[in-house]
Amino acid sequence: MTAMPSSEPSPTDKTERYRALADEIDAVLAGEPDRVARMASVAAMLAARFEHFLWTGFYVVGAAPDGGPGDELVAGPYQGALGCLRITVGRGVCGAAAARRATVIVADVDAFDGHIACDSRARSEIVVPVFDGAGTLIGVLDVDSAELAAFDEADGRGLEEIVRRVFAT
Ligand code: SME
């Protein structure tokens, strides 16, 4: 018999937990169109449900403050220690997910070239792109953990489904 790690749910459990949480988030946000309110609620509900989520929140696509070319990622609603305010698209894990328009899972942040350390306790990270109903990238959802390799494809699918239901429908 192989024992499951005690602190992390098995992939099956995780899938079920994400599905149940997605339903709860839908119920809480029913009738609320404001994007900031929706992001803040998603961050709070995810952080409360998964105790190994050290930093949970959104970076939102926005213009550079100096009117420079290209978009940046600007801190949005989050739960956790003070995060950096702006990230250039293409930089760090968040910028990579935004540039690729795809989920990025990093098992060891020290091994990711260009990782931006906001909370020095962070050891692993997952970043999921967030699209609106027209398919436009509006930001990313970033989750950090103090544990190595805390995230896998089940987290990717669970978080992608939540942001799809909350921001693209
Ligand atoms: N680690 C991220 C930066 C954001 S903080 O983790 C909150 C990155 O490399 O993009």
PDB file of C-alpha atoms and ligand atoms in Angstrom:
ATOM      1  CA  MET A   1       0.000   0.000   0.000  1.00  0.00           C
ATOM      2  CA  THR A   2       1.207   3.473  -0.862  1.00  0.00           C
ATOM      3  CA  ALA A   3       0.314   6.067   1.711  1.00  0.00           C
ATOM      4  CA  MET A   4      -0.986   9.387   0.410  1.00  0.00           C
ATOM      5  CA  PRO A   5       0.844  12.487   1.660  1.00  0.00           C
ATOM      6  CA  SER A   6      -1.069  13.677   4.684  1.00  0.00           C
ATOM      7  CA  SER A   7      -1.293  17.392   3.924  1.00  0.00           C
ATOM      8  CA  GLU A   8      -2.429  17.245   0.316  1.00  0.00           C
ATOM      9  CA  PRO A   9      -5.656  15.825  -1.038  1.00  0.00           C
ATOM     10  CA  SER A  10      -5.413  13.028  -3.615  1.00  0.00           C
ATOM     11  CA  PRO A  11      -6.114  14.054  -7.238  1.00  0.00           C
ATOM     12  CA  THR A  12      -9.600  12.557  -7.044  1.00  0.00           C
ATOM     13  CA  ASP A  13     -10.378  14.368  -3.821  1.00  0.00           C
ATOM     14  CA  LYS A  14      -9.047  17.564  -5.317  1.00  0.00           C
ATOM     15  CA  THR A  15     -11.221  17.238  -8.400  1.00  0.00           C
ATOM     16  CA  GLU A  16     -14.266  16.785  -6.182  1.00  0.00           C
ATOM     17  CA  ARG A  17     -13.293  19.668  -3.932  1.00  0.00           C
ATOM     18  CA  TYR A  18     -12.801  22.023  -6.886  1.00  0.00           C
ATOM     19  CA  ARG A  19     -16.134  20.948  -8.378  1.00  0.00           C
ATOM     20  CA  ALA A  20     -17.987  21.549  -5.106  1.00  0.00           C
ATOM     21  CA  LEU A  21     -16.263  24.890  -4.642  1.00  0.00           C
ATOM     22  CA  ALA A  22     -17.108  25.960  -8.209  1.00  0.00           C
ATOM     23  CA  ASP A  23     -20.791  25.372  -7.413  1.00  0.00           C
ATOM     24  CA  GLU A  24     -20.514  27.351  -4.175  1.00  0.00           C
ATOM     25  CA  ILE A  25     -18.778  30.234  -5.965  1.00  0.00           C
ATOM     26  CA  ASP A  26     -21.502  30.278  -8.625  1.00  0.00           C
ATOM     27  CA  ALA A  27     -24.148  30.462  -5.893  1.00  0.00           C
ATOM     28  CA  VAL A  28     -22.380  33.276  -4.022  1.00  0.00           C
ATOM     29  CA  LEU A  29     -21.834  35.333  -7.200  1.00  0.00           C
ATOM     30  CA  ALA A  30     -25.247  34.824  -8.785  1.00  0.00           C
ATOM     31  CA  GLY A  31     -26.525  38.218  -9.965  1.00  0.00           C
ATOM     32  CA  GLU A  32     -23.256  40.055  -9.176  1.00  0.00           C
ATOM     33  CA  PRO A  33     -21.657  41.324 -12.401  1.00  0.00           C
ATOM     34  CA  ASP A  34     -18.861  43.450 -10.872  1.00  0.00           C
ATOM     35  CA  ARG A  35     -15.505  41.965 -11.847  1.00  0.00           C
ATOM     36  CA  VAL A  36     -13.623  43.165  -8.750  1.00  0.00           C
ATOM     37  CA  ALA A  37     -16.276  41.700  -6.464  1.00  0.00           C
ATOM     38  CA  ARG A  38     -16.082  38.427  -8.375  1.00  0.00           C
ATOM     39  CA  MET A  39     -12.274  38.261  -8.212  1.00  0.00           C
ATOM     40  CA  ALA A  40     -12.209  39.147  -4.500  1.00  0.00           C
ATOM     41  CA  SER A  41     -14.776  36.455  -3.698  1.00  0.00           C
ATOM     42  CA  VAL A  42     -12.973  33.775  -5.715  1.00  0.00           C
ATOM     43  CA  ALA A  43      -9.645  34.588  -3.998  1.00  0.00           C
ATOM     44  CA  ALA A  44     -11.237  34.514  -0.541  1.00  0.00           C
ATOM     45  CA  MET A  45     -13.122  31.266  -1.143  1.00  0.00           C
ATOM     46  CA  LEU A  46     -10.111  29.452  -2.634  1.00  0.00           C
ATOM     47  CA  ALA A  47      -7.787  30.575   0.180  1.00  0.00           C
ATOM     48  CA  ALA A  48     -10.303  29.505   2.806  1.00  0.00           C
ATOM     49  CA  ARG A  49     -10.895  26.080   1.243  1.00  0.00           C
ATOM     50  CA  PHE A  50      -7.297  24.975   0.552  1.00  0.00           C
ATOM     51  CA  GLU A  51      -5.081  25.445   3.575  1.00  0.00           C
ATOM     52  CA  HIS A  52      -1.837  24.969   1.648  1.00  0.00           C
ATOM     53  CA  PHE A  53      -2.622  28.025  -0.546  1.00  0.00           C
ATOM     54  CA  LEU A  54      -0.115  30.585   0.759  1.00  0.00           C
ATOM     55  CA  TRP A  55      -0.948  33.398  -1.687  1.00  0.00           C
ATOM     56  CA  THR A  56      -4.078  33.351  -3.827  1.00  0.00           C
ATOM     57  CA  GLY A  57      -5.140  36.099  -6.169  1.00  0.00           C
ATOM     58  CA  PHE A  58      -5.404  37.883  -9.461  1.00  0.00           C
ATOM     59  CA  TYR A  59      -3.201  40.025 -11.645  1.00  0.00           C
ATOM     60  CA  VAL A  60      -5.269  42.024 -14.134  1.00  0.00           C
ATOM     61  CA  VAL A  61      -4.222  43.089 -17.636  1.00  0.00           C
ATOM     62  CA  GLY A  62      -3.741  46.870 -17.686  1.00  0.00           C
ATOM     63  CA  ALA A  63      -1.905  49.644 -19.477  1.00  0.00           C
ATOM     64  CA  ALA A  64       1.602  50.661 -18.417  1.00  0.00           C
ATOM     65  CA  PRO A  65       1.389  53.730 -16.095  1.00  0.00           C
ATOM     66  CA  ASP A  66       3.815  55.784 -18.199  1.00  0.00           C
ATOM     67  CA  GLY A  67       1.834  55.203 -21.372  1.00  0.00           C
ATOM     68  CA  GLY A  68       4.533  52.832 -22.591  1.00  0.00           C
ATOM     69  CA  PRO A  69       3.845  50.161 -25.159  1.00  0.00           C
ATOM     70  CA  GLY A  70       2.234  46.870 -24.277  1.00  0.00           C
ATOM     71  CA  ASP A  71       0.111  45.708 -21.415  1.00  0.00           C
ATOM     72  CA  GLU A  72       1.237  44.832 -17.926  1.00  0.00           C
ATOM     73  CA  LEU A  73      -0.235  42.674 -15.199  1.00  0.00           C
ATOM     74  CA  VAL A  74      -1.444  44.798 -12.278  1.00  0.00           C
ATOM     75  CA  ALA A  75      -2.176  43.472  -8.782  1.00  0.00           C
ATOM     76  CA  GLY A  76      -5.854  42.693  -8.342  1.00  0.00           C
ATOM     77  CA  PRO A  77      -7.805  41.193  -5.427  1.00  0.00           C
ATOM     78  CA  TYR A  78      -5.747  38.680  -3.433  1.00  0.00           C
ATOM     79  CA  GLN A  79      -5.333  36.885  -0.125  1.00  0.00           C
ATOM     80  CA  GLY A  80      -1.839  36.683   1.339  1.00  0.00           C
ATOM     81  CA  ALA A  81       1.251  38.743   2.018  1.00  0.00           C
ATOM     82  CA  LEU A  82       1.939  41.945   0.091  1.00  0.00           C
ATOM     83  CA  GLY A  83       2.491  41.062  -3.572  1.00  0.00           C
ATOM     84  CA  CYS A  84       4.369  43.012  -6.222  1.00  0.00           C
ATOM     85  CA  LEU A  85       2.190  45.615  -7.945  1.00  0.00           C
ATOM     86  CA  ARG A  86       3.090  45.149 -11.602  1.00  0.00           C
ATOM     87  CA  ILE A  87       4.494  42.347 -13.729  1.00  0.00           C
ATOM     88  CA  THR A  88       5.565  42.726 -17.355  1.00  0.00           C
ATOM     89  CA  VAL A  89       3.834  40.244 -19.663  1.00  0.00           C
ATOM     90  CA  GLY A  90       6.420  37.550 -20.377  1.00  0.00           C
ATOM     91  CA  ARG A  91       8.207  37.918 -17.033  1.00  0.00           C
ATOM     92  CA  GLY A  92       7.913  35.604 -14.052  1.00  0.00           C
ATOM     93  CA  VAL A  93       5.430  32.766 -13.827  1.00  0.00           C
ATOM     94  CA  CYS A  94       2.458  35.122 -14.110  1.00  0.00           C
ATOM     95  CA  GLY A  95       3.888  36.836 -17.163  1.00  0.00           C
ATOM     96  CA  ALA A  96       4.661  33.472 -18.767  1.00  0.00           C
ATOM     97  CA  ALA A  97       1.078  32.263 -18.305  1.00  0.00           C
ATOM     98  CA  ALA A  98      -0.246  35.534 -19.748  1.00  0.00           C
ATOM     99  CA  ALA A  99       2.110  35.420 -22.744  1.00  0.00           C
ATOM    100  CA  ARG A 100       1.392  31.749 -23.461  1.00  0.00           C
ATOM    101  CA  ARG A 101      -2.314  32.088 -22.629  1.00  0.00           C
ATOM    102  CA  ALA A 102      -1.932  28.757 -20.896  1.00  0.00           C
ATOM    103  CA  THR A 103      -1.659  27.392 -17.377  1.00  0.00           C
ATOM    104  CA  VAL A 104       1.872  27.193 -15.975  1.00  0.00           C
ATOM    105  CA  ILE A 105       2.667  24.803 -13.107  1.00  0.00           C
ATOM    106  CA  VAL A 106       6.034  25.253 -11.361  1.00  0.00           C
ATOM    107  CA  ALA A 107       7.055  22.464  -8.972  1.00  0.00           C
ATOM    108  CA  ASP A 108      10.080  24.370  -7.641  1.00  0.00           C
ATOM    109  CA  VAL A 109      10.106  28.138  -8.035  1.00  0.00           C
ATOM    110  CA  ASP A 110      13.887  28.259  -7.528  1.00  0.00           C
ATOM    111  CA  ALA A 111      14.265  26.241 -10.741  1.00  0.00           C
ATOM    112  CA  PHE A 112      12.065  28.607 -12.800  1.00  0.00           C
ATOM    113  CA  ASP A 113      14.181  31.161 -14.621  1.00  0.00           C
ATOM    114  CA  GLY A 114      12.788  34.617 -13.911  1.00  0.00           C
ATOM    115  CA  HIS A 115      10.507  33.651 -11.026  1.00  0.00           C
ATOM    116  CA  ILE A 116       9.471  36.791  -9.121  1.00  0.00           C
ATOM    117  CA  ALA A 117       9.654  36.173  -5.373  1.00  0.00           C
ATOM    118  CA  CYS A 118       6.900  38.079  -3.577  1.00  0.00           C
ATOM    119  CA  ASP A 119       6.637  35.852  -0.503  1.00  0.00           C
ATOM    120  CA  SER A 120       9.979  34.218   0.327  1.00  0.00           C
ATOM    121  CA  ARG A 121       8.146  31.188   1.761  1.00  0.00           C
ATOM    122  CA  ALA A 122       6.728  30.268  -1.675  1.00  0.00           C
ATOM    123  CA  ARG A 123       8.177  27.002  -3.020  1.00  0.00           C
ATOM    124  CA  SER A 124       5.765  26.073  -5.823  1.00  0.00           C
ATOM    125  CA  GLU A 125       3.225  27.934  -7.917  1.00  0.00           C
ATOM    126  CA  ILE A 126       0.396  27.608 -10.428  1.00  0.00           C
ATOM    127  CA  VAL A 127      -0.845  30.398 -12.691  1.00  0.00           C
ATOM    128  CA  VAL A 128      -4.017  30.096 -14.773  1.00  0.00           C
ATOM    129  CA  PRO A 129      -4.983  32.579 -17.515  1.00  0.00           C
ATOM    130  CA  VAL A 130      -8.359  34.297 -17.124  1.00  0.00           C
ATOM    131  CA  PHE A 131     -10.452  35.069 -20.216  1.00  0.00           C
ATOM    132  CA  ASP A 132     -13.720  36.948 -20.605  1.00  0.00           C
ATOM    133  CA  GLY A 133     -16.678  35.663 -22.594  1.00  0.00           C
ATOM    134  CA  ALA A 134     -15.188  37.002 -25.843  1.00  0.00           C
ATOM    135  CA  GLY A 135     -11.952  35.079 -25.292  1.00  0.00           C
ATOM    136  CA  THR A 136      -9.932  38.185 -24.380  1.00  0.00           C
ATOM    137  CA  LEU A 137      -7.257  37.702 -21.728  1.00  0.00           C
ATOM    138  CA  ILE A 138      -8.289  39.813 -18.712  1.00  0.00           C
ATOM    139  CA  GLY A 139      -5.729  38.592 -16.191  1.00  0.00           C
ATOM    140  CA  VAL A 140      -4.271  35.578 -14.441  1.00  0.00           C
ATOM    141  CA  LEU A 141      -5.094  33.672 -11.263  1.00  0.00           C
ATOM    142  CA  ASP A 142      -1.917  32.990  -9.277  1.00  0.00           C
ATOM    143  CA  VAL A 143      -1.600  30.530  -6.371  1.00  0.00           C
ATOM    144  CA  ASP A 144       1.599  29.965  -4.373  1.00  0.00           C
ATOM    145  CA  SER A 145       2.329  27.228  -1.841  1.00  0.00           C
ATOM    146  CA  ALA A 146       5.025  26.875   0.810  1.00  0.00           C
ATOM    147  CA  GLU A 147       5.304  23.193  -0.191  1.00  0.00           C
ATOM    148  CA  LEU A 148       7.333  21.930  -3.129  1.00  0.00           C
ATOM    149  CA  ALA A 149       5.300  20.464  -6.027  1.00  0.00           C
ATOM    150  CA  ALA A 150       1.971  21.326  -4.414  1.00  0.00           C
ATOM    151  CA  PHE A 151       0.114  21.632  -7.738  1.00  0.00           C
ATOM    152  CA  ASP A 152      -0.650  19.205 -10.543  1.00  0.00           C
ATOM    153  CA  GLU A 153      -2.972  18.889 -13.544  1.00  0.00           C
ATOM    154  CA  ALA A 154      -5.956  18.347 -11.249  1.00  0.00           C
ATOM    155  CA  ASP A 155      -5.345  21.811  -9.768  1.00  0.00           C
ATOM    156  CA  GLY A 156      -4.974  23.202 -13.276  1.00  0.00           C
ATOM    157  CA  ARG A 157      -8.264  21.730 -14.438  1.00  0.00           C
ATOM    158  CA  GLY A 158     -10.061  22.757 -11.226  1.00  0.00           C
ATOM    159  CA  LEU A 159      -8.864  26.358 -11.306  1.00  0.00           C
ATOM    160  CA  GLU A 160      -9.408  26.691 -15.066  1.00  0.00           C
ATOM    161  CA  GLU A 161     -13.000  25.532 -14.629  1.00  0.00           C
ATOM    162  CA  ILE A 162     -13.618  28.026 -11.822  1.00  0.00           C
ATOM    163  CA  VAL A 163     -12.294  31.011 -13.775  1.00  0.00           C
ATOM    164  CA  ARG A 164     -14.168  29.871 -16.896  1.00  0.00           C
ATOM    165  CA  ARG A 165     -17.462  29.723 -14.981  1.00  0.00           C
ATOM    166  CA  VAL A 166     -16.884  33.021 -13.165  1.00  0.00           C
ATOM    167  CA  PHE A 167     -15.438  35.215 -15.937  1.00  0.00           C
ATOM    168  CA  ALA A 168     -16.227  33.668 -19.326  1.00  0.00           C
ATOM    169  CA  THR A 169     -19.900  32.819 -19.060  1.00  0.00           C
TER     170      THR A 169
HETATM  171  N1  SME B   1       5.719  34.592  -8.312  1.00  0.00           N
HETATM  172  C1  SME B   1       4.992  35.364  -9.290  1.00  0.00           C
HETATM  173  C2  SME B   1       4.835  36.803  -8.873  1.00  0.00           C
HETATM  174  C3  SME B   1       3.591  37.081  -8.117  1.00  0.00           C
HETATM  175  S1  SME B   1       3.663  36.623  -6.525  1.00  0.00           S
HETATM  176  O1  SME B   1       3.918  35.182  -6.415  1.00  0.00           O
HETATM  177  C4  SME B   1       2.290  36.982  -5.711  1.00  0.00           C
HETATM  178  C5  SME B   1       5.692  35.269 -10.647  1.00  0.00           C
HETATM  179  O2  SME B   1       6.819  34.796 -10.758  1.00  0.00           O
HETATM  180  O3  SME B   1       5.075  35.707 -11.598  1.00  0.00           O
END
